[in-house]
Tab-separated table of C-alpha atoms in Angstrom:
chain	number	residue	atom	x	y	z
A	1	UNK	CA	-18.167	-6.556	24.444
A	2	UNK	CA	-20.792	-7.505	21.885
A	3	UNK	CA	-21.956	-11.083	21.507
A	4	UNK	CA	-19.652	-13.084	19.265
A	5	UNK	CA	-22.100	-15.825	18.262
A	6	UNK	CA	-24.543	-13.676	16.297
A	7	UNK	CA	-24.480	-13.469	12.532
A	8	UNK	CA	-24.881	-9.709	12.377
A	9	UNK	CA	-22.019	-7.535	11.210
A	10	UNK	CA	-21.044	-6.680	14.750
A	11	UNK	CA	-17.599	-5.499	13.907
A	12	UNK	CA	-15.575	-2.443	14.701
A	13	UNK	CA	-15.510	-1.543	11.028
A	14	UNK	CA	-19.108	-0.474	11.157
A	15	UNK	CA	-18.449	2.830	12.858
A	16	UNK	CA	-19.532	5.882	10.837
A	17	UNK	CA	-16.479	7.832	9.816
A	18	UNK	CA	-17.822	11.349	10.120
A	19	UNK	CA	-19.748	11.175	13.368
A	20	UNK	CA	-17.631	13.572	15.465
A	21	UNK	CA	-17.728	11.326	18.481
A	22	UNK	CA	-16.429	8.427	16.457
A	23	UNK	CA	-14.138	10.255	14.067
A	24	UNK	CA	-12.032	11.592	16.864
A	25	UNK	CA	-12.059	8.689	19.307
A	26	UNK	CA	-12.758	5.789	16.975
A	27	UNK	CA	-14.340	3.712	19.694
A	28	UNK	CA	-15.565	0.586	17.873
A	29	UNK	CA	-19.314	0.524	17.447
A	30	UNK	CA	-21.133	-2.794	17.326
A	31	UNK	CA	-24.151	-2.667	15.078
A	32	UNK	CA	-26.305	-5.025	13.082
A	33	UNK	CA	-26.113	-5.340	9.313
A	34	UNK	CA	-29.277	-3.267	8.975
A	35	UNK	CA	-27.964	-0.512	11.235
A	36	UNK	CA	-24.661	-0.497	9.380
A	37	UNK	CA	-26.356	-0.294	5.970
A	38	UNK	CA	-28.374	2.675	7.142
A	39	UNK	CA	-25.187	4.641	7.787
A	40	UNK	CA	-23.680	4.217	4.305
A	41	UNK	CA	-25.273	7.341	2.834
A	42	UNK	CA	-25.017	9.524	5.941
A	43	UNK	CA	-21.315	8.742	6.447
A	44	UNK	CA	-20.522	9.480	2.796
A	45	UNK	CA	-21.302	13.157	3.314
A	46	UNK	CA	-17.979	15.039	3.065
A	47	UNK	CA	-16.922	16.373	6.462
A	48	UNK	CA	-15.558	19.486	4.694
A	49	UNK	CA	-12.632	19.912	7.013
A	50	UNK	CA	-10.809	23.178	6.534
A	51	UNK	CA	-8.397	22.895	3.617
A	52	UNK	CA	-4.928	22.779	5.174
A	53	UNK	CA	-2.064	24.669	3.611
A	54	UNK	CA	0.026	21.919	1.972
A	55	UNK	CA	3.253	23.807	2.652
A	56	UNK	CA	2.294	24.079	6.321
A	57	UNK	CA	1.513	20.354	6.372
A	58	UNK	CA	4.931	19.477	5.036
A	59	UNK	CA	6.561	21.843	7.532
A	60	UNK	CA	4.742	20.056	10.368
A	61	UNK	CA	6.867	16.970	9.866
A	62	UNK	CA	9.898	16.621	12.072
A	63	UNK	CA	13.209	15.640	10.539
A	64	UNK	CA	12.693	12.065	11.779
A	65	UNK	CA	9.220	11.907	10.227
A	66	UNK	CA	10.608	13.180	6.916
A	67	UNK	CA	13.298	10.513	6.961
A	68	UNK	CA	10.741	7.812	7.747
A	69	UNK	CA	8.632	9.043	4.844
A	70	UNK	CA	11.571	9.090	2.419
A	71	UNK	CA	12.450	5.515	3.368
A	72	UNK	CA	8.894	4.431	2.648
A	73	UNK	CA	8.706	6.419	-0.579
A	74	UNK	CA	11.603	4.880	-2.451
A	75	UNK	CA	11.873	1.220	-1.698
A	76	UNK	CA	8.902	-0.821	-2.811
A	77	UNK	CA	8.379	0.938	-6.120
A	78	UNK	CA	12.013	1.066	-7.217
A	79	UNK	CA	12.586	-2.548	-6.293
A	80	UNK	CA	9.456	-3.604	-8.132
A	81	UNK	CA	10.368	-1.806	-11.323
A	82	UNK	CA	14.066	-2.723	-11.322
A	83	UNK	CA	13.057	-6.324	-10.746
A	84	UNK	CA	11.281	-6.610	-14.096
A	85	UNK	CA	13.239	-8.134	-16.912
A	86	UNK	CA	12.697	-7.205	-20.546
A	87	UNK	CA	12.866	-10.843	-21.605
A	88	UNK	CA	9.852	-12.902	-22.527
A	89	UNK	CA	10.059	-15.175	-19.461
A	90	UNK	CA	6.597	-14.267	-18.249
A	91	UNK	CA	6.398	-17.262	-15.937
A	92	UNK	CA	9.124	-15.680	-13.845
A	93	UNK	CA	6.954	-12.597	-13.422
A	94	UNK	CA	3.979	-14.814	-12.567
A	95	UNK	CA	6.009	-16.477	-9.827
A	96	UNK	CA	6.877	-13.061	-8.432
A	97	UNK	CA	3.163	-12.265	-8.146
A	98	UNK	CA	2.361	-15.642	-6.623
A	99	UNK	CA	5.039	-15.413	-3.938
A	100	UNK	CA	4.392	-11.772	-3.020
A	101	UNK	CA	1.682	-12.833	-0.588
A	102	UNK	CA	4.135	-15.164	1.160
A	103	UNK	CA	6.447	-12.196	1.666
A	104	UNK	CA	3.703	-9.884	2.907
A	105	UNK	CA	2.580	-12.455	5.472
A	106	UNK	CA	6.096	-13.349	6.638
A	107	UNK	CA	7.592	-9.874	6.821
A	108	UNK	CA	4.314	-8.277	7.861
A	109	UNK	CA	4.011	-10.429	10.978
A	110	UNK	CA	7.732	-9.949	11.679
A	111	UNK	CA	7.384	-6.157	11.442
A	112	UNK	CA	4.363	-6.114	13.742
A	113	UNK	CA	6.120	-8.372	16.258
A	114	UNK	CA	9.751	-7.194	16.149
A	115	UNK	CA	9.451	-3.653	14.795
A	116	UNK	CA	9.601	-1.921	11.433
A	117	UNK	CA	13.356	-1.507	11.305
A	118	UNK	CA	15.057	-4.909	11.238
A	119	UNK	CA	12.554	-6.780	9.057
A	120	UNK	CA	12.918	-3.857	6.658
A	121	UNK	CA	16.709	-4.194	6.651
A	122	UNK	CA	16.577	-7.979	6.168
A	123	UNK	CA	14.029	-7.514	3.398
A	124	UNK	CA	16.318	-5.158	1.498
A	125	UNK	CA	19.337	-7.398	2.047
A	126	UNK	CA	17.379	-10.165	0.305
A	127	UNK	CA	16.803	-7.775	-2.585
A	128	UNK	CA	20.533	-7.288	-2.977
A	129	UNK	CA	21.291	-11.009	-2.942
A	130	UNK	CA	18.471	-11.949	-5.298
A	131	UNK	CA	19.070	-9.130	-7.763
A	132	UNK	CA	22.730	-10.067	-8.023
A	133	UNK	CA	21.821	-13.742	-8.189
A	134	UNK	CA	19.347	-13.179	-11.015
A	135	UNK	CA	22.019	-11.429	-13.025
A	136	UNK	CA	24.266	-14.478	-12.696
A	137	UNK	CA	21.622	-17.105	-13.536
A	138	UNK	CA	22.727	-19.457	-16.268
A	139	UNK	CA	19.685	-21.748	-16.481
A	140	UNK	CA	15.946	-21.240	-16.679
A	141	UNK	CA	15.348	-23.120	-13.407
A	142	UNK	CA	17.849	-20.887	-11.621
A	143	UNK	CA	16.024	-17.857	-12.995
A	144	UNK	CA	12.646	-19.156	-11.793
A	145	UNK	CA	14.038	-19.898	-8.334
A	146	UNK	CA	15.463	-16.380	-8.020
A	147	UNK	CA	12.229	-14.829	-9.257
A	148	UNK	CA	10.142	-16.823	-6.769
A	149	UNK	CA	12.346	-15.737	-3.850
A	150	UNK	CA	12.358	-12.216	-5.230
A	151	UNK	CA	8.575	-12.237	-5.017
A	152	UNK	CA	8.815	-12.997	-1.297
A	153	UNK	CA	11.167	-10.060	-0.784
A	154	UNK	CA	9.017	-7.738	-2.887
A	155	UNK	CA	5.818	-8.697	-1.089
A	156	UNK	CA	7.252	-7.797	2.300
A	157	UNK	CA	7.850	-4.141	1.547
A	158	UNK	CA	4.520	-2.433	0.866
A	159	UNK	CA	3.034	-2.782	4.340
A	160	UNK	CA	6.299	-1.915	6.086
A	161	UNK	CA	6.880	1.095	3.832
A	162	UNK	CA	3.373	2.411	4.530
A	163	UNK	CA	3.696	1.904	8.283
A	164	UNK	CA	7.158	3.468	8.427
A	165	UNK	CA	6.124	6.484	6.370
A	166	UNK	CA	2.697	7.218	7.823
A	167	UNK	CA	2.105	5.939	11.356
A	168	UNK	CA	4.128	8.694	13.057
A	169	UNK	CA	3.239	11.568	10.716
A	170	UNK	CA	0.878	14.382	11.842
A	171	UNK	CA	-2.779	13.483	11.342
A	172	UNK	CA	-3.472	16.539	9.157
A	173	UNK	CA	-0.704	15.605	6.743
A	174	UNK	CA	-1.697	11.967	6.279
A	175	UNK	CA	-3.698	12.396	3.071
A	176	UNK	CA	-1.032	14.441	1.315
A	177	UNK	CA	1.787	12.099	2.284
A	178	UNK	CA	-0.301	9.063	1.370
A	179	UNK	CA	-0.715	10.395	-2.153
A	180	UNK	CA	2.968	11.225	-2.446
A	181	UNK	CA	3.950	7.812	-1.108
A	182	UNK	CA	1.777	5.862	-3.529
A	183	UNK	CA	3.069	7.783	-6.530
A	184	UNK	CA	6.561	6.517	-5.884
A	185	UNK	CA	5.335	3.668	-8.121
A	186	UNK	CA	4.834	5.958	-11.113
A	187	UNK	CA	8.110	7.760	-10.410
A	188	UNK	CA	9.918	4.431	-10.118
A	189	UNK	CA	8.385	3.342	-13.424
A	190	UNK	CA	9.819	6.390	-15.154
A	191	UNK	CA	13.254	5.835	-13.610
A	192	UNK	CA	13.209	2.150	-14.470
A	193	UNK	CA	12.322	2.945	-18.079
A	194	UNK	CA	15.264	5.299	-18.321
A	195	UNK	CA	17.722	2.884	-16.725
A	196	UNK	CA	16.460	-0.024	-18.822
A	197	UNK	CA	17.165	1.944	-21.996
A	198	UNK	CA	20.664	2.709	-20.761
A	199	UNK	CA	21.559	-0.722	-19.380
A	200	UNK	CA	19.741	-3.375	-21.397
A	201	UNK	CA	21.433	-4.374	-24.636
A	202	UNK	CA	24.177	-1.766	-24.372
A	203	UNK	CA	26.869	-4.199	-23.215
A	204	UNK	CA	27.885	-7.745	-24.018
A	205	UNK	CA	26.017	-8.905	-20.880
A	206	UNK	CA	22.582	-8.237	-22.392
A	207	UNK	CA	19.847	-7.857	-19.789
A	208	UNK	CA	22.006	-8.755	-16.781
A	209	UNK	CA	23.312	-5.231	-15.956
A	210	UNK	CA	19.757	-4.138	-15.162
A	211	UNK	CA	19.626	-6.647	-12.301
A	212	UNK	CA	23.141	-5.868	-11.104
A	213	UNK	CA	22.272	-2.193	-11.009
A	214	UNK	CA	19.012	-3.066	-9.216
A	215	UNK	CA	21.077	-4.385	-6.312
A	216	UNK	CA	22.587	-0.926	-5.682
A	217	UNK	CA	19.655	1.185	-4.360
A	218	UNK	CA	18.860	-1.237	-1.487
A	219	UNK	CA	22.418	-0.778	-0.171
A	220	UNK	CA	21.816	2.946	0.255
A	221	UNK	CA	18.357	2.357	1.686
A	222	UNK	CA	19.699	-0.084	4.289
A	223	UNK	CA	22.306	2.459	5.411
A	224	UNK	CA	19.603	5.130	5.520
A	225	UNK	CA	17.279	2.974	7.627
A	226	UNK	CA	20.021	1.861	10.033
A	227	UNK	CA	20.558	5.499	10.955
A	228	UNK	CA	16.914	5.897	12.008
A	229	UNK	CA	15.232	4.648	15.201
A	230	UNK	CA	12.100	2.557	15.495
A	231	UNK	CA	8.788	4.350	14.913
A	232	UNK	CA	7.169	5.850	18.000
A	233	UNK	CA	3.890	4.017	17.365
A	234	UNK	CA	5.615	0.632	17.472
A	235	UNK	CA	7.743	1.554	20.495
A	236	UNK	CA	4.615	2.385	22.485
A	237	UNK	CA	3.127	-0.980	21.581
A	238	UNK	CA	6.322	-2.794	22.555
A	239	UNK	CA	6.343	-1.043	25.936
A	240	UNK	CA	2.847	-2.339	26.633
A	241	UNK	CA	3.795	-5.887	25.644
A	242	UNK	CA	6.872	-5.703	27.838
A	243	UNK	CA	4.806	-4.390	30.737
A	244	UNK	CA	2.453	-7.359	30.408
A	245	UNK	CA	5.403	-9.666	31.137
A	246	UNK	CA	5.261	-12.074	28.177
A	247	UNK	CA	5.754	-10.328	24.850
A	248	UNK	CA	5.133	-13.352	22.650
A	249	UNK	CA	1.979	-14.408	24.491
A	250	UNK	CA	0.620	-10.849	24.419
A	251	UNK	CA	1.279	-10.587	20.690
A	252	UNK	CA	-0.606	-13.852	20.094
A	253	UNK	CA	-3.457	-12.617	22.286
A	254	UNK	CA	-3.628	-9.440	20.187
A	255	UNK	CA	-3.837	-11.598	17.076
A	256	UNK	CA	-6.762	-13.576	18.462
A	257	UNK	CA	-8.588	-10.370	19.345
A	258	UNK	CA	-7.911	-8.859	15.916
A	259	UNK	CA	-9.134	-11.982	14.122
A	260	UNK	CA	-12.249	-12.196	16.292
A	261	UNK	CA	-13.147	-8.551	15.824
A	262	UNK	CA	-11.977	-7.818	12.303
A	263	UNK	CA	-12.196	-11.022	10.227
A	264	UNK	CA	-14.908	-9.501	8.043
A	265	UNK	CA	-12.830	-6.368	7.506
A	266	UNK	CA	-9.842	-8.436	6.407
A	267	UNK	CA	-11.946	-10.127	3.715
A	268	UNK	CA	-13.317	-6.753	2.649
A	269	UNK	CA	-9.851	-5.239	2.284
A	270	UNK	CA	-8.684	-8.075	0.014
A	271	UNK	CA	-11.766	-7.610	-2.183
A	272	UNK	CA	-11.228	-3.848	-2.253
A	273	UNK	CA	-7.577	-4.180	-3.212
A	274	UNK	CA	-8.477	-6.678	-5.927
A	275	UNK	CA	-10.697	-3.986	-7.444
A	276	UNK	CA	-8.000	-1.332	-7.193
A	277	UNK	CA	-5.381	-3.583	-8.744
A	278	UNK	CA	-7.785	-4.516	-11.553
A	279	UNK	CA	-8.230	-0.776	-12.076
A	280	UNK	CA	-4.514	-0.071	-12.455
A	281	UNK	CA	-3.608	-3.245	-14.366
A	282	UNK	CA	-6.700	-3.024	-16.543
A	283	UNK	CA	-5.950	0.536	-17.597
A	284	UNK	CA	-2.175	0.133	-18.001
A	285	UNK	CA	-0.963	-3.356	-18.928
A	286	UNK	CA	-2.538	-3.676	-22.369
A	287	UNK	CA	-2.557	0.045	-23.171
A	288	UNK	CA	0.782	0.159	-25.063
A	289	UNK	CA	-0.353	-2.859	-27.095
A	290	UNK	CA	-3.613	-1.090	-27.929
A	291	UNK	CA	-1.819	2.052	-29.087
A	292	UNK	CA	0.622	0.110	-31.239
A	293	UNK	CA	-1.644	-2.647	-32.554
A	294	UNK	CA	-5.007	-0.898	-32.991
A	295	UNK	CA	-3.974	2.705	-33.627
A	296	UNK	CA	-0.565	2.116	-35.270
A	297	UNK	CA	1.411	4.303	-32.853
A	298	UNK	CA	5.174	4.240	-33.266
A	299	UNK	CA	7.405	3.069	-30.427
A	300	UNK	CA	8.375	6.677	-29.666
A	301	UNK	CA	4.737	7.809	-29.644
A	302	UNK	CA	3.842	5.002	-27.245
A	303	UNK	CA	6.719	5.973	-24.953
A	304	UNK	CA	5.693	9.639	-24.920
A	305	UNK	CA	2.089	8.711	-24.150
A	306	UNK	CA	3.191	6.442	-21.312
A	307	UNK	CA	5.446	9.107	-19.807
A	308	UNK	CA	2.673	11.717	-19.904
A	309	UNK	CA	0.258	9.203	-18.377
A	310	UNK	CA	2.655	8.608	-15.484
A	311	UNK	CA	3.024	12.343	-14.945
A	312	UNK	CA	-0.761	12.467	-14.674
A	313	UNK	CA	-0.623	9.579	-12.222
A	314	UNK	CA	1.887	11.338	-9.964
A	315	UNK	CA	-0.155	14.536	-10.031
A	316	UNK	CA	-3.472	12.807	-9.404
A	317	UNK	CA	-2.255	10.682	-6.534
A	318	UNK	CA	-0.853	13.673	-4.680
A	319	UNK	CA	-3.846	15.956	-5.317
A	320	UNK	CA	-6.579	13.446	-4.489
A	321	UNK	CA	-4.662	12.132	-1.480
A	322	UNK	CA	-4.525	15.689	-0.167
A	323	UNK	CA	-8.226	16.247	-0.891
A	324	UNK	CA	-9.187	13.090	0.996
A	325	UNK	CA	-8.166	14.865	4.181
A	326	UNK	CA	-10.859	17.467	3.427
A	327	UNK	CA	-13.644	15.414	1.854
A	328	UNK	CA	-13.048	12.005	3.418
A	329	UNK	CA	-11.466	8.827	2.044
A	330	UNK	CA	-14.566	7.119	0.658
A	331	UNK	CA	-16.036	10.226	-0.954
A	332	UNK	CA	-12.718	11.075	-2.634
A	333	UNK	CA	-12.313	7.549	-4.047
A	334	UNK	CA	-15.898	7.407	-5.333
A	335	UNK	CA	-15.815	10.893	-6.862
A	336	UNK	CA	-12.541	10.428	-8.737
A	337	UNK	CA	-13.644	6.958	-9.890
A	338	UNK	CA	-16.784	8.455	-11.426
A	339	UNK	CA	-14.668	11.027	-13.253
A	340	UNK	CA	-12.278	8.284	-14.377
A	341	UNK	CA	-15.206	6.258	-15.668
A	342	UNK	CA	-16.388	9.212	-17.728
A	343	UNK	CA	-12.930	9.466	-19.328
A	344	UNK	CA	-12.708	5.805	-20.377
A	345	UNK	CA	-14.154	6.473	-23.830
A	346	UNK	CA	-11.622	9.126	-24.942
A	347	UNK	CA	-8.855	7.101	-23.263
A	348	UNK	CA	-9.580	4.034	-25.385
A	349	UNK	CA	-11.222	5.403	-28.555
A	350	UNK	CA	-8.993	8.367	-29.463
A	351	UNK	CA	-6.802	7.304	-32.375
A	352	UNK	CA	-4.809	10.525	-32.804
A	353	UNK	CA	-2.020	11.942	-30.683
A	354	UNK	CA	-4.703	13.811	-28.767
A	355	UNK	CA	-4.972	10.601	-26.748
A	356	UNK	CA	-2.015	11.922	-24.755
A	357	UNK	CA	-4.341	14.334	-22.957
A	358	UNK	CA	-6.846	11.561	-22.269
A	359	UNK	CA	-4.037	9.346	-20.938
A	360	UNK	CA	-2.867	12.096	-18.579
A	361	UNK	CA	-6.299	12.651	-17.055
A	362	UNK	CA	-7.332	8.979	-16.977
A	363	UNK	CA	-4.216	8.045	-15.026
A	364	UNK	CA	-4.759	11.176	-12.913
A	365	UNK	CA	-8.040	9.536	-11.850
A	366	UNK	CA	-6.753	5.966	-11.538
A	367	UNK	CA	-3.774	6.894	-9.407
A	368	UNK	CA	-5.777	9.649	-7.736
A	369	UNK	CA	-7.986	6.951	-6.236
A	370	UNK	CA	-4.856	4.944	-5.414
A	371	UNK	CA	-3.338	7.937	-3.626
A	372	UNK	CA	-5.924	7.537	-0.862
A	373	UNK	CA	-5.210	3.834	-0.392
A	374	UNK	CA	-2.070	3.775	1.814
A	375	UNK	CA	-3.602	5.899	4.552
A	376	UNK	CA	-7.092	4.400	4.073
A	377	UNK	CA	-5.659	0.915	4.672
A	378	UNK	CA	-3.596	2.168	7.601
A	379	UNK	CA	-6.637	3.735	9.278
A	380	UNK	CA	-8.776	0.639	8.725
A	381	UNK	CA	-6.225	-1.942	9.844
A	382	UNK	CA	-6.025	-3.328	13.402
A	383	UNK	CA	-3.234	-1.451	15.171
A	384	UNK	CA	-1.311	-4.508	16.328
A	385	UNK	CA	-1.186	-5.989	12.806
A	386	UNK	CA	-1.066	-2.872	10.700
A	387	UNK	CA	1.920	-3.914	8.574
A	388	UNK	CA	0.598	-7.417	7.991
A	389	UNK	CA	-2.927	-6.329	7.030
A	390	UNK	CA	-1.882	-3.464	4.747
A	391	UNK	CA	0.729	-5.528	2.929
A	392	UNK	CA	-1.200	-8.784	2.664
A	393	UNK	CA	-4.481	-7.237	1.504
A	394	UNK	CA	-2.561	-5.329	-1.164
A	395	UNK	CA	-0.612	-8.371	-2.374
A	396	UNK	CA	-3.586	-10.754	-2.374
A	397	UNK	CA	-5.560	-8.176	-4.349
A	398	UNK	CA	-2.642	-7.859	-6.739
A	399	UNK	CA	-2.534	-11.632	-7.179
A	400	UNK	CA	-6.244	-11.769	-7.996
A	401	UNK	CA	-5.872	-8.985	-10.572
A	402	UNK	CA	-2.766	-10.414	-12.259
A	403	UNK	CA	-4.957	-11.925	-14.965
A	404	UNK	CA	-6.168	-8.495	-16.145
A	405	UNK	CA	-4.135	-8.328	-19.344
A	406	UNK	CA	-4.867	-11.994	-20.121
A	407	UNK	CA	-8.606	-11.395	-19.758
A	408	UNK	CA	-8.487	-8.300	-21.957
A	409	UNK	CA	-6.324	-9.854	-24.654
A	410	UNK	CA	-8.416	-13.040	-24.721
A	411	UNK	CA	-11.665	-11.119	-25.138
A	412	UNK	CA	-9.948	-8.773	-27.601
A	413	UNK	CA	-9.250	-11.722	-29.898
A	414	UNK	CA	-13.017	-11.915	-30.482
A	415	UNK	CA	-13.015	-8.439	-32.029
A	416	UNK	CA	-10.593	-8.629	-34.986
A	417	UNK	CA	-9.717	-5.663	-37.200
A	418	UNK	CA	-8.313	-5.705	-40.742
A	419	UNK	CA	-4.707	-6.962	-40.481
A	420	UNK	CA	-1.717	-4.759	-41.210
A	421	UNK	CA	0.488	-6.869	-43.426
A	422	UNK	CA	1.072	-10.087	-41.532
A	423	UNK	CA	0.184	-8.525	-38.186
A	424	UNK	CA	-3.226	-9.393	-36.754
A	425	UNK	CA	-5.050	-6.445	-35.242
A	426	UNK	CA	-7.767	-6.374	-32.592
A	427	UNK	CA	-10.180	-3.840	-31.155
A	428	UNK	CA	-8.533	-3.694	-27.757
A	429	UNK	CA	-9.978	-0.232	-27.048
A	430	UNK	CA	-13.530	-1.580	-26.944
A	431	UNK	CA	-12.528	-4.405	-24.614
A	432	UNK	CA	-10.618	-2.086	-22.270
A	433	UNK	CA	-13.534	0.342	-22.226
A	434	UNK	CA	-16.034	-2.348	-21.178
A	435	UNK	CA	-13.605	-3.971	-18.737
A	436	UNK	CA	-12.705	-0.695	-17.021
A	437	UNK	CA	-16.355	0.311	-16.807
A	438	UNK	CA	-17.080	-2.870	-14.856
A	439	UNK	CA	-14.013	-2.359	-12.638
A	440	UNK	CA	-14.923	1.256	-11.801
A	441	UNK	CA	-18.467	0.170	-10.928
A	442	UNK	CA	-17.093	-2.565	-8.662
A	443	UNK	CA	-14.697	-0.174	-6.881
A	444	UNK	CA	-17.405	2.457	-6.396
A	445	UNK	CA	-19.874	-0.052	-4.926
A	446	UNK	CA	-17.300	-1.690	-2.663
A	447	UNK	CA	-16.006	1.672	-1.420
A	448	UNK	CA	-19.565	2.825	-0.782
A	449	UNK	CA	-20.482	-0.182	1.365
A	450	UNK	CA	-17.154	-0.193	3.194
A	451	UNK	CA	-16.084	1.570	6.405
A	452	UNK	CA	-13.882	4.594	6.932
A	453	UNK	CA	-11.882	5.720	9.965
A	454	UNK	CA	-10.859	9.209	8.951
A	455	UNK	CA	-8.546	10.785	11.558
A	456	UNK	CA	-8.109	7.513	13.413
A	457	UNK	CA	-5.599	7.682	16.229
A	458	UNK	CA	-2.602	5.379	15.849
A	459	UNK	CA	-1.651	5.734	19.525
A	460	UNK	CA	-1.754	2.642	21.701
A	461	UNK	CA	-3.924	4.355	24.326
A	462	UNK	CA	-6.760	4.531	21.765
A	463	UNK	CA	-6.452	0.923	20.582
A	464	UNK	CA	-9.215	-1.222	22.058
A	465	UNK	CA	-7.760	-4.420	20.598
A	466	UNK	CA	-4.568	-4.283	22.644
A	467	UNK	CA	-6.592	-3.055	25.615
A	468	UNK	CA	-8.617	-6.273	25.488
A	469	UNK	CA	-5.512	-8.421	24.985
A	470	UNK	CA	-3.230	-6.765	27.558
A	471	UNK	CA	-5.652	-4.872	29.798
A	472	UNK	CA	-6.224	-1.161	30.325
A	473	UNK	CA	-4.145	-1.195	33.514
A	474	UNK	CA	-1.150	-2.558	31.607
A	475	UNK	CA	-1.400	0.218	29.028
A	476	UNK	CA	-1.727	2.879	31.702
A	477	UNK	CA	1.263	1.499	33.595
A	478	UNK	CA	3.436	1.429	30.474
A	479	UNK	CA	2.486	4.970	29.458
A	480	UNK	CA	2.969	6.190	33.025
A	481	UNK	CA	6.615	5.111	32.839
A	482	UNK	CA	7.128	7.339	29.825
A	483	UNK	CA	5.500	10.287	31.598
A	484	UNK	CA	7.649	9.766	34.692
A	485	UNK	CA	10.816	9.680	32.616
A	486	UNK	CA	9.751	12.807	30.747
A	487	UNK	CA	9.048	14.568	34.029
A	488	UNK	CA	12.469	13.503	35.316
A	489	UNK	CA	14.155	14.785	32.171
A	490	UNK	CA	15.276	11.298	31.085
A	491	UNK	CA	15.835	10.781	27.361
A	492	UNK	CA	12.763	8.784	26.428
A	493	UNK	CA	14.089	7.503	23.129
A	494	UNK	CA	17.199	6.043	24.718
A	495	UNK	CA	15.256	4.430	27.541
A	496	UNK	CA	12.647	3.038	25.192
A	497	UNK	CA	15.379	1.576	23.028
A	498	UNK	CA	16.874	-0.132	26.086
A	499	UNK	CA	13.488	-1.575	27.013
A	500	UNK	CA	13.016	-2.931	23.510
A	501	UNK	CA	16.515	-4.460	23.537
A	502	UNK	CA	15.850	-6.120	26.884
A	503	UNK	CA	12.505	-7.363	25.602
A	504	UNK	CA	14.090	-8.900	22.519
A	505	UNK	CA	16.592	-10.719	24.767
A	506	UNK	CA	13.731	-12.062	26.860
A	507	UNK	CA	14.504	-9.866	29.877
A	508	UNK	CA	11.196	-8.667	31.309
A	509	UNK	CA	11.529	-5.389	33.147
A	510	UNK	CA	9.109	-4.704	35.959
A	511	UNK	CA	7.861	-1.451	37.396
A	512	UNK	CA	10.598	-1.439	40.001
A	513	UNK	CA	13.241	-1.001	37.298
A	514	UNK	CA	12.020	2.506	36.498
């Protein structure tokens, strides 16, 4: 162990990502700030792994891994989009953002302690109740209360969805699936737009049917998830905690180790996710207003542009996520951010319908960088608190960036254009161009100075945090039980499930039970 009282950046995050000895084993390297800084250029060099056949990657997934991925793909994005009302009660949306972090902390810790499955089910049950409740609100205070609680439910899903979808998938397929997972947001946006047009204002109930309908998908998702077991990565971790003899105490010990070793990384991830959320919000939130107000686009033209932009987003996220497996996470993010920065001018200064092409490729870049994020966060996060760290860093970053449109619109008011009738017009394109240039620069710099754990093992035997908290002998004893059962032809999944059930009831099983 390195000394803990020094001020150097002696953290596990400092390990170069492309050093073969570290890339494969990911043994934490303790180094000073100067030593770490010296590795930033050398580790940025693309490892140039052989380009895997994407069809072969998808075929590598077992049926269980595909089902885990599908669960993760649909939930967070659909719930987020269906939860947005078309009314002007923006404070309700602000409350959702504010309370997301509460949800990510609460459900993240629950998922890391009790497993991915049941916190996920409870989370979606809350969605059903709160979506229905919102549709029946009769006062503003009731609406705000539902929206605040809805924010808690929404915040709990991102980390769990990422862990469920990615922690058991084959290492070679991580980048591709990460990109596909993240673009569920863009796909959900398109679906939500279509359902909003069909449900809002088409009945005597006004906006309420959108929320009532939003309570339906979680029912199917709960049924889907109940039919699936716990992830293998979590089950291994639970076996080790059970072997130690006191699951709760071991979990707390893991938390102390993670905080001691990775506190600097946790701060870094929040700052990184703030930049990424500024990038998406800054390029998207005010864009329809710019098209309509500055360039006089019709409502239909704005809709078409937005749809094409989201198609670019889905394409970019999948492609760049896949490429990150070849070129590395940091290099892929930095490269596509540079390209996105070069496209800011046509994205914000094209006044004709040709802007559709610029919108496609700009969102290709924005969401291309985002496509790397789920697996990048997963590989960087401490294994024992993977759900908590991924979800909370994302939601805190989202909270910080929630002022994007306010910042842009406020600055835009300083650049007036000739009014159109009684409508005031502003040069929003100039403001967005400057704002996005600063955001891209921030993301590039932060990604450059940050760590990368490409090809990190998610197996408990390679996790030095839990080894310090529980002991190497405990890990070896727990894994030996699995090997003995496999050798004896015992169904491992069934036995593991029994161990987890006993552990949850407080029954500690010793070696003699196996």
